CSV table of N, CA and C and ligand atoms in Angstrom, one decimal:
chain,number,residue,atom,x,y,z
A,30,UNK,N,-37.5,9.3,32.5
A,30,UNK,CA,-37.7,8.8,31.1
A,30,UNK,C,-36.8,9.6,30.1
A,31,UNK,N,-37.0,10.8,30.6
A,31,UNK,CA,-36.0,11.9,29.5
A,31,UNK,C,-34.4,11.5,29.5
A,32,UNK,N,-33.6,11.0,30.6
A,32,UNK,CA,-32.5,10.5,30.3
A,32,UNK,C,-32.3,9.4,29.4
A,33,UNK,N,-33.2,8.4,29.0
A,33,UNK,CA,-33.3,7.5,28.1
A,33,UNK,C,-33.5,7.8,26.4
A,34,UNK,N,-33.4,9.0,26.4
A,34,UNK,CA,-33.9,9.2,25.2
A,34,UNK,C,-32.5,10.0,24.5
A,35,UNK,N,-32.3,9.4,23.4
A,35,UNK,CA,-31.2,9.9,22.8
A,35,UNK,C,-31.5,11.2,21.8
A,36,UNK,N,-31.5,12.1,22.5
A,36,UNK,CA,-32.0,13.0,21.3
A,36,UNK,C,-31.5,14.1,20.5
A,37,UNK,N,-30.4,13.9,20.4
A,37,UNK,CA,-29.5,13.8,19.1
A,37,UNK,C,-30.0,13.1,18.2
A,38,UNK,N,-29.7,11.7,18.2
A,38,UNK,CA,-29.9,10.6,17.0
A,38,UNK,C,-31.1,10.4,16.4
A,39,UNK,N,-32.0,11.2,17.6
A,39,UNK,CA,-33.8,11.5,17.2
A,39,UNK,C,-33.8,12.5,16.0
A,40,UNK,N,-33.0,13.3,16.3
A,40,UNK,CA,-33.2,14.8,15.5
A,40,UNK,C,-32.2,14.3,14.3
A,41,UNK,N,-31.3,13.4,13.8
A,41,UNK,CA,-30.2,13.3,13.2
A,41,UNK,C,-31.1,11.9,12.3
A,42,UNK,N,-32.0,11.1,12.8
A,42,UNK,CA,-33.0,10.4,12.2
A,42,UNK,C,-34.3,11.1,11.8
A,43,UNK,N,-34.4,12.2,11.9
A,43,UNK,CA,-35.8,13.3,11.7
A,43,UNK,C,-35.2,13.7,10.0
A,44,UNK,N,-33.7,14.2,10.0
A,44,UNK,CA,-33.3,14.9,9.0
A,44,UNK,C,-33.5,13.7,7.9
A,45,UNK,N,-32.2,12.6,7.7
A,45,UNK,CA,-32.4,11.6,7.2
A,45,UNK,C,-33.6,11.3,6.3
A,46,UNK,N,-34.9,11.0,7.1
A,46,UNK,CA,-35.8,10.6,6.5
A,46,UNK,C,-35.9,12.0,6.1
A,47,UNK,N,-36.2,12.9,6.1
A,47,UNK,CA,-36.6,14.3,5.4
A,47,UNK,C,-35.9,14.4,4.0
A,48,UNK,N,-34.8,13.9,3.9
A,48,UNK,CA,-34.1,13.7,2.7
A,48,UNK,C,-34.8,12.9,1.5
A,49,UNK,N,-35.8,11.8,2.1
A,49,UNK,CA,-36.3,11.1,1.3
A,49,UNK,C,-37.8,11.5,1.0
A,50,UNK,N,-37.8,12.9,1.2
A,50,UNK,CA,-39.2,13.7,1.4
A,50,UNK,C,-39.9,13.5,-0.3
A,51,UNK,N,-41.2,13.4,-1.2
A,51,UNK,CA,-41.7,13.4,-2.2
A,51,UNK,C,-42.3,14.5,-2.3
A,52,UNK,N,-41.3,16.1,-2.3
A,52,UNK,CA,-42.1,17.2,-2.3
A,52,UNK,C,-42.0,18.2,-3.0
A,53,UNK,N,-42.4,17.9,-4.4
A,53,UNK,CA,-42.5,19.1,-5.3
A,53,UNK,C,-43.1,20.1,-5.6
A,54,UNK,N,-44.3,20.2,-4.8
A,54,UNK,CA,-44.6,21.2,-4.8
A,54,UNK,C,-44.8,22.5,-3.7
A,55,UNK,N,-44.5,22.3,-2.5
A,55,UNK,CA,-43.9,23.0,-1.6
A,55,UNK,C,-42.6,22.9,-1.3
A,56,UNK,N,-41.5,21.6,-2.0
A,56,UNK,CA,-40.3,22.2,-2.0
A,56,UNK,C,-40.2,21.8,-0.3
A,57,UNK,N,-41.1,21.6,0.3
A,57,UNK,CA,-40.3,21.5,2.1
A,57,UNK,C,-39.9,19.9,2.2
A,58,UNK,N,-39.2,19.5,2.6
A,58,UNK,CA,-38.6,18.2,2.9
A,58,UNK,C,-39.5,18.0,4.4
A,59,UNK,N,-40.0,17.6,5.1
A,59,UNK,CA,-40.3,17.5,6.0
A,59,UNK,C,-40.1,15.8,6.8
A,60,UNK,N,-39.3,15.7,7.6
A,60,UNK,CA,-39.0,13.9,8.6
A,60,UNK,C,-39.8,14.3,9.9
A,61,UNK,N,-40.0,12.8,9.8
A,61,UNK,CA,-40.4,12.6,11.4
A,61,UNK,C,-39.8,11.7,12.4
A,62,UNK,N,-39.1,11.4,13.1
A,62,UNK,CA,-38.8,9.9,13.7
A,62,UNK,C,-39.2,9.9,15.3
A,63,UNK,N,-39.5,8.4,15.6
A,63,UNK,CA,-39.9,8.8,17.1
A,63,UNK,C,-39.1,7.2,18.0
A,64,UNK,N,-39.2,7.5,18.7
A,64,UNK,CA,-38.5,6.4,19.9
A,64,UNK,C,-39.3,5.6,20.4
A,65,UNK,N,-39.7,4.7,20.1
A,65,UNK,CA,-41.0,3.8,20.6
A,65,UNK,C,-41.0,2.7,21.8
A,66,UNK,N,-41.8,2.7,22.5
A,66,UNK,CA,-41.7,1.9,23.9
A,66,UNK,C,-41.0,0.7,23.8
A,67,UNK,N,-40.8,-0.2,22.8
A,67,UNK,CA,-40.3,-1.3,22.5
A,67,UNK,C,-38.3,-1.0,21.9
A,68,UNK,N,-37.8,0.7,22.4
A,68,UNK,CA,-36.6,0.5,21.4
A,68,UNK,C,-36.5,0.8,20.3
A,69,UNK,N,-37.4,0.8,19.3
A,69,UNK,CA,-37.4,0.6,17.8
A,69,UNK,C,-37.3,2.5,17.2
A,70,UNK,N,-36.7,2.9,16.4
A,70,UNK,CA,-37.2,4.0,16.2
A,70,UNK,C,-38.0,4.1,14.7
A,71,UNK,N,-38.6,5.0,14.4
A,71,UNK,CA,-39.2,4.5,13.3
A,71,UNK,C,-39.2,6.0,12.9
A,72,UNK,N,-39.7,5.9,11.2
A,72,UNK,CA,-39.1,7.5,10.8
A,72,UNK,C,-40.3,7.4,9.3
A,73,UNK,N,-40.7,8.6,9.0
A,73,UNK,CA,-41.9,9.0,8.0
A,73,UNK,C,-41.0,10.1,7.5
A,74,UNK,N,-41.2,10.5,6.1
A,74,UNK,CA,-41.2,11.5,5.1
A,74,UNK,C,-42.5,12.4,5.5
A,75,UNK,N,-42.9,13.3,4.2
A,75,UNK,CA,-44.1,13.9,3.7
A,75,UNK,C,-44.3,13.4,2.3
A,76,UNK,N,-45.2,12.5,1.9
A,76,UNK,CA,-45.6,12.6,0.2
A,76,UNK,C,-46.4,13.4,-0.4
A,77,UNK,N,-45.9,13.9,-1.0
A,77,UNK,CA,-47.0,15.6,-1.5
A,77,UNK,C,-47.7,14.6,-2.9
A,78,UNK,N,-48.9,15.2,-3.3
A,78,UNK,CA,-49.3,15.1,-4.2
A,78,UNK,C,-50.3,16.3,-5.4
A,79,UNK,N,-50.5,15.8,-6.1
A,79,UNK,CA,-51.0,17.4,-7.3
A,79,UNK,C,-52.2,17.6,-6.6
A,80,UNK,N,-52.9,17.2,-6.4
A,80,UNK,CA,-53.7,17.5,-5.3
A,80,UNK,C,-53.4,17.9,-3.8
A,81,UNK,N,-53.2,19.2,-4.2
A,81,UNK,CA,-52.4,19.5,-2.2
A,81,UNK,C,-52.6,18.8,-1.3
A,82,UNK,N,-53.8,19.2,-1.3
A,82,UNK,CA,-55.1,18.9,0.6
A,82,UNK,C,-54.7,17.2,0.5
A,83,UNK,N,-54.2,16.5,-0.7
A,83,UNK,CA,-54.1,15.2,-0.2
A,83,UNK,C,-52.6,14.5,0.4
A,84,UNK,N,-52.2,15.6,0.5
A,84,UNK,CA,-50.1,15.5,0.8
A,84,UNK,C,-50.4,14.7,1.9
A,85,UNK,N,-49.3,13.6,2.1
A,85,UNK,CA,-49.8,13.2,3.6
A,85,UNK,C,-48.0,13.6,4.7
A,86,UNK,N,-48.5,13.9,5.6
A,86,UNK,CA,-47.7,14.5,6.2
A,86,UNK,C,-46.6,13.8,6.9
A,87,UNK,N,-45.7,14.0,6.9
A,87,UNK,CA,-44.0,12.6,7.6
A,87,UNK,C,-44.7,12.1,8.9
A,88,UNK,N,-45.9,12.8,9.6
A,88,UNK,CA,-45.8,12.2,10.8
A,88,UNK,C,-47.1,11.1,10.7
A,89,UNK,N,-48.0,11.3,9.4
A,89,UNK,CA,-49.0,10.2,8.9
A,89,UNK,C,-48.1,9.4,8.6
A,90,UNK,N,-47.3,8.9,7.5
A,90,UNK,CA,-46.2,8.1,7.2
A,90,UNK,C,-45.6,7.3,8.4
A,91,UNK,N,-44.7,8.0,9.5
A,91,UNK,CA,-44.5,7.9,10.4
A,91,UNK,C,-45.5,6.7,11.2
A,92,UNK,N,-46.5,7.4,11.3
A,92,UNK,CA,-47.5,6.3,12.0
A,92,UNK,C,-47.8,5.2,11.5
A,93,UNK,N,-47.9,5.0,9.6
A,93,UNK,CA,-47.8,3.5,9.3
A,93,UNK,C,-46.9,2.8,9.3
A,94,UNK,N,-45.4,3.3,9.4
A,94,UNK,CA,-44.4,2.6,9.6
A,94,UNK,C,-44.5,1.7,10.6
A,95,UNK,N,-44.7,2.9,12.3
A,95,UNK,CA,-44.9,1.9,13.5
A,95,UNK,C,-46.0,1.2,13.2
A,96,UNK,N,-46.8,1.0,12.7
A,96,UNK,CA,-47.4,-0.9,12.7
A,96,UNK,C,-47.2,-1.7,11.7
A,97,UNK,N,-46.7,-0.7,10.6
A,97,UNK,CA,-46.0,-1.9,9.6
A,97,UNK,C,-45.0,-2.8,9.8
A,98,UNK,N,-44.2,-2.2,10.9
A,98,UNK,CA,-42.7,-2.7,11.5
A,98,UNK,C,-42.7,-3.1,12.5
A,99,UNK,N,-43.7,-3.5,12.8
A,99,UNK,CA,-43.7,-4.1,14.5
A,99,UNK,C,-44.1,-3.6,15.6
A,100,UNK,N,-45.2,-2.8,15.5
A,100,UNK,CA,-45.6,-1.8,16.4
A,100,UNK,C,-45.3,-1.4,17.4
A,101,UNK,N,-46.0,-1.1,18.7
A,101,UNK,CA,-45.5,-0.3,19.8
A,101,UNK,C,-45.9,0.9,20.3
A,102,UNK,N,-45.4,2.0,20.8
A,102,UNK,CA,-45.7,3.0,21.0
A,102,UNK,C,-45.0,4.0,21.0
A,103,UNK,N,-45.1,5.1,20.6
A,103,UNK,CA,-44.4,6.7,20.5
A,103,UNK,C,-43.9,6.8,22.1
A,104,UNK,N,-42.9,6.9,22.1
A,104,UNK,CA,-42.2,7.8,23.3
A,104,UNK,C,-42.0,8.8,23.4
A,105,UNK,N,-40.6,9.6,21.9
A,105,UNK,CA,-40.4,10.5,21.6
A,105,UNK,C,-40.9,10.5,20.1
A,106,UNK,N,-40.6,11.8,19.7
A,106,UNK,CA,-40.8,12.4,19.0
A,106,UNK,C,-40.1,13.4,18.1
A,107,UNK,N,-39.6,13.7,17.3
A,107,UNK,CA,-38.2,14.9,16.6
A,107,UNK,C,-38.9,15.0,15.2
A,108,UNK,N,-39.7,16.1,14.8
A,108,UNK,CA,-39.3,16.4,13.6
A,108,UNK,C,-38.8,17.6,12.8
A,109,UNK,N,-37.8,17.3,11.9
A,109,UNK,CA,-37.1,18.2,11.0
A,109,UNK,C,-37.1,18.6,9.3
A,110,UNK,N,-36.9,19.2,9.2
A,110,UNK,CA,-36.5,19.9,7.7
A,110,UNK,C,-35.3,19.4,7.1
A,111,UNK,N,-35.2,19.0,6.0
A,111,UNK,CA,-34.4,18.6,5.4
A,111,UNK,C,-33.0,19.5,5.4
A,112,UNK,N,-32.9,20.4,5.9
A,112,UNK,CA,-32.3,21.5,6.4
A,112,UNK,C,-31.4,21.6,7.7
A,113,UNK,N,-32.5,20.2,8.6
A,113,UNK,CA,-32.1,20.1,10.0
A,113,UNK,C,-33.0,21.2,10.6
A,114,UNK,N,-33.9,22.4,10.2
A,114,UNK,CA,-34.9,22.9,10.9
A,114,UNK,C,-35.4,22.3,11.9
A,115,UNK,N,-35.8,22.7,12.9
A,115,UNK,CA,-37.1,22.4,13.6
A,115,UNK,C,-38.3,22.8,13.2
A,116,UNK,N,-39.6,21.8,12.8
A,116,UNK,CA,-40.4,21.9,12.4
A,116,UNK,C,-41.4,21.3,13.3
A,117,UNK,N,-43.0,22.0,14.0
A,117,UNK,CA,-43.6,21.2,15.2
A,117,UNK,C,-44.7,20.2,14.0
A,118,UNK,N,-45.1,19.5,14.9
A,118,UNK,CA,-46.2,19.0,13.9
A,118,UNK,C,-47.0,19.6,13.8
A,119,UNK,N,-48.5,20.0,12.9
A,119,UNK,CA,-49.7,20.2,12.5
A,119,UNK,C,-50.5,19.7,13.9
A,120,UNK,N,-51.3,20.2,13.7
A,120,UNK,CA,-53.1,20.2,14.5
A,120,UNK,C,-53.3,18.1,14.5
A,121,UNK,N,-53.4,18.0,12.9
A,121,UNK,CA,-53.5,16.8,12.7
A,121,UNK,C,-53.0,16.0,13.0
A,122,UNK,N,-51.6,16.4,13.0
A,122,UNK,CA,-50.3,15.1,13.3
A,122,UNK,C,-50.2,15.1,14.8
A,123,UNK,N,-50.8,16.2,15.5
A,123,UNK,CA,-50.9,15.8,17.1
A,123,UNK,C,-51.6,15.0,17.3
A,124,UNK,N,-52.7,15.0,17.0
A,124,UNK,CA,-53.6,14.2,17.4
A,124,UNK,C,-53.3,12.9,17.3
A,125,UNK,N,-52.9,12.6,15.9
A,125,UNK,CA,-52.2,11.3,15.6
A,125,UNK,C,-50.7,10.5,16.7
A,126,UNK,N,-50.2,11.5,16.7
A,126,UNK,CA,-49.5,11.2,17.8
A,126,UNK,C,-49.6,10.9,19.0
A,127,UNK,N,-50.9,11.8,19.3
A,127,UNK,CA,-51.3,11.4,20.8
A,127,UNK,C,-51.7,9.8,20.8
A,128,UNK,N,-53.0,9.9,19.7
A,128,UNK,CA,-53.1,8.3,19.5
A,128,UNK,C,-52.3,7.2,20.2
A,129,UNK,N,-51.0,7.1,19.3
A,129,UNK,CA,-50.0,6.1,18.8
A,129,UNK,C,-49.1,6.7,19.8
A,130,UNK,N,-49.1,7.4,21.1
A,130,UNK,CA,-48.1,7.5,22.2
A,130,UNK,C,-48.6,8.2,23.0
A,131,UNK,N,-49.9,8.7,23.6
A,131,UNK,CA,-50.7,8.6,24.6
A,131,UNK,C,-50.1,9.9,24.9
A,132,UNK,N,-50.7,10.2,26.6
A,132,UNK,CA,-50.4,11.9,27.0
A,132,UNK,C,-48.8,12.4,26.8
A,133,UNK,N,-48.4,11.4,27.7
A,133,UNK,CA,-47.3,11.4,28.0
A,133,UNK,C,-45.7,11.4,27.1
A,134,UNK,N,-46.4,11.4,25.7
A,134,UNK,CA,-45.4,11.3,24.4
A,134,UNK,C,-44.8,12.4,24.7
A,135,UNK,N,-43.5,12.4,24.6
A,135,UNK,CA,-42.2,14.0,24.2
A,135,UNK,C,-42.0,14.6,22.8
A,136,UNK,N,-42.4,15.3,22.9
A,136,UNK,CA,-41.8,16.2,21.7
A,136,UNK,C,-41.2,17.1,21.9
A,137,UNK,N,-40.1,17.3,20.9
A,137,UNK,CA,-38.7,18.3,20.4
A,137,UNK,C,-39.6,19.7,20.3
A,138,UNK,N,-39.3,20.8,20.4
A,138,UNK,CA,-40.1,21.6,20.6
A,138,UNK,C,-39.2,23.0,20.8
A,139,UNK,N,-39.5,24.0,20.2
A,139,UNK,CA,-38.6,25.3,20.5
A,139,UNK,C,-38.4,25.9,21.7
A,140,UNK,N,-39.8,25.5,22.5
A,140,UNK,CA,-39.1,25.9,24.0
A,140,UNK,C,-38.7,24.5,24.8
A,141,UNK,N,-38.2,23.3,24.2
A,141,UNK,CA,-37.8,22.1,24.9
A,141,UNK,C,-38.5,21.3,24.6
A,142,UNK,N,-38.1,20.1,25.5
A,142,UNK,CA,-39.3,19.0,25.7
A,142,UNK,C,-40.3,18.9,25.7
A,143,UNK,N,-41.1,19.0,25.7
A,143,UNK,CA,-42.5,19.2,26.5
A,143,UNK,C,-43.6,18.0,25.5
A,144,UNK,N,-44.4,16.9,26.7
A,144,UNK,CA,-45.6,16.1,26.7
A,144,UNK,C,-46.7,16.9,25.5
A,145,UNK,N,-46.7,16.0,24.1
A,145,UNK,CA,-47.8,16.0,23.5
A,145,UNK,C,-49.2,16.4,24.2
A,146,UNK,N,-49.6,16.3,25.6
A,146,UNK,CA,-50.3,16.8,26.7
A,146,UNK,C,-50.6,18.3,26.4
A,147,UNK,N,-49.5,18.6,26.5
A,147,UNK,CA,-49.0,20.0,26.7
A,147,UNK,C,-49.3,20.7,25.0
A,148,UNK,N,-48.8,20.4,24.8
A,148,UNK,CA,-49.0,20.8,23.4
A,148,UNK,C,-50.5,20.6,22.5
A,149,UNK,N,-51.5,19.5,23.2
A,149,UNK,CA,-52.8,19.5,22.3
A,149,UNK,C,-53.9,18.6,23.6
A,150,UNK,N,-53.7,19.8,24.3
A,150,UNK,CA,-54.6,20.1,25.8
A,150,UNK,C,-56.0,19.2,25.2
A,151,UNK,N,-56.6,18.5,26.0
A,151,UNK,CA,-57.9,18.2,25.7
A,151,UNK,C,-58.1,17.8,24.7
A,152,UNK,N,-56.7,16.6,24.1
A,152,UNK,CA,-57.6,15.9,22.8
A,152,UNK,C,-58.3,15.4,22.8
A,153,UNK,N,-58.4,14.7,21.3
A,153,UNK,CA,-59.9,14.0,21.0
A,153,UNK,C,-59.3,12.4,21.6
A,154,UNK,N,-60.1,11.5,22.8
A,154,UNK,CA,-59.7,10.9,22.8
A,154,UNK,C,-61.3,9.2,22.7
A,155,UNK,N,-60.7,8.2,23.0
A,155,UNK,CA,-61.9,7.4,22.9
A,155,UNK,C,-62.2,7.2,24.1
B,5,LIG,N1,-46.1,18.7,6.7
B,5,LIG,C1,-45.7,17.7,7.4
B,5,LIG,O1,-45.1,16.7,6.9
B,5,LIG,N2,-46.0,17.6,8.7
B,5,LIG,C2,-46.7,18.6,9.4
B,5,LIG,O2,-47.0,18.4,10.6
B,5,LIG,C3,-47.1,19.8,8.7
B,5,LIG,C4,-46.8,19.8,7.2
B,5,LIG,C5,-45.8,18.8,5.2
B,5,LIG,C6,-47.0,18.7,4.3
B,5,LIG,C7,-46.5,19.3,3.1
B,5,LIG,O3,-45.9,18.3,2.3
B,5,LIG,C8,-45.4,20.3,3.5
B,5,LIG,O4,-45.2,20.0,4.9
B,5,LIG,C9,-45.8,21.7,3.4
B,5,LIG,O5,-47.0,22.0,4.0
């Protein structure tokens, strides 16, 4: 599966949308984009708001796009800083991920690839 995944254009589609980040008050650009079972890739911002705790994060965004657009499911995963950073997701955006691309999702990751699995052992599942 990992030969199929372009992950360059993942990480070069992570930045992109981070550019279109709405974040004034932390100032971090944060993208998400992911490779979805059907081909499609699909890509979330962060929208901050005056109210912190309500920011919603590029990889929430992220997740209404894939059903807004045609659904599917997460394969990969890349998110970045408007900077091109590597940035991992939150507690919350795992979970969400796991959701919307099951154990076996990939994520970009400082020590490599490695299965959303791997990264949020024993999620919450239905
Ligand atoms: N943020 C994300 O977009 N994704 C995460 O996984 C963690 C944090 C955003 C939320 C906020 O707009 C900014 O990063 C600083 O916390």
């Amino acid at each position: 599966m990992n030969t199929r995944i372009d992950w360059v254009a993942l990480r070069s589609a992570a930045v992109q949308a981070a550019a279109l980040a709405y974040c004034p008050y932390s100032l971090l650009q944060v993208g998400a984009a992911a490779l979805c079972d059907n081909g499609r890739t699909v890509i979330g911002c962060n929208v901050e708001n005056a109210s912190y705790g309500l920011s919603l994060c590029a990889e929430c965004a992220m997740a209404g796009q894939l059903r807004l657009s045609g659904g599917g499911r997460f394969m990969a995963v890349a998110c970045r800083s408007g900077a091109g950073e590597l940035l991992m997701p939150c507690g919350r955006c795992r979970e969400i991920i796991h959701e919307l691309g099951g154990p076996s999702c990939l994520l970009d990751t400082p020590h490599g690839i490695r299965s959303i699995e791997e990264l949020l052992p024993d999620a919450f599942s239905s």
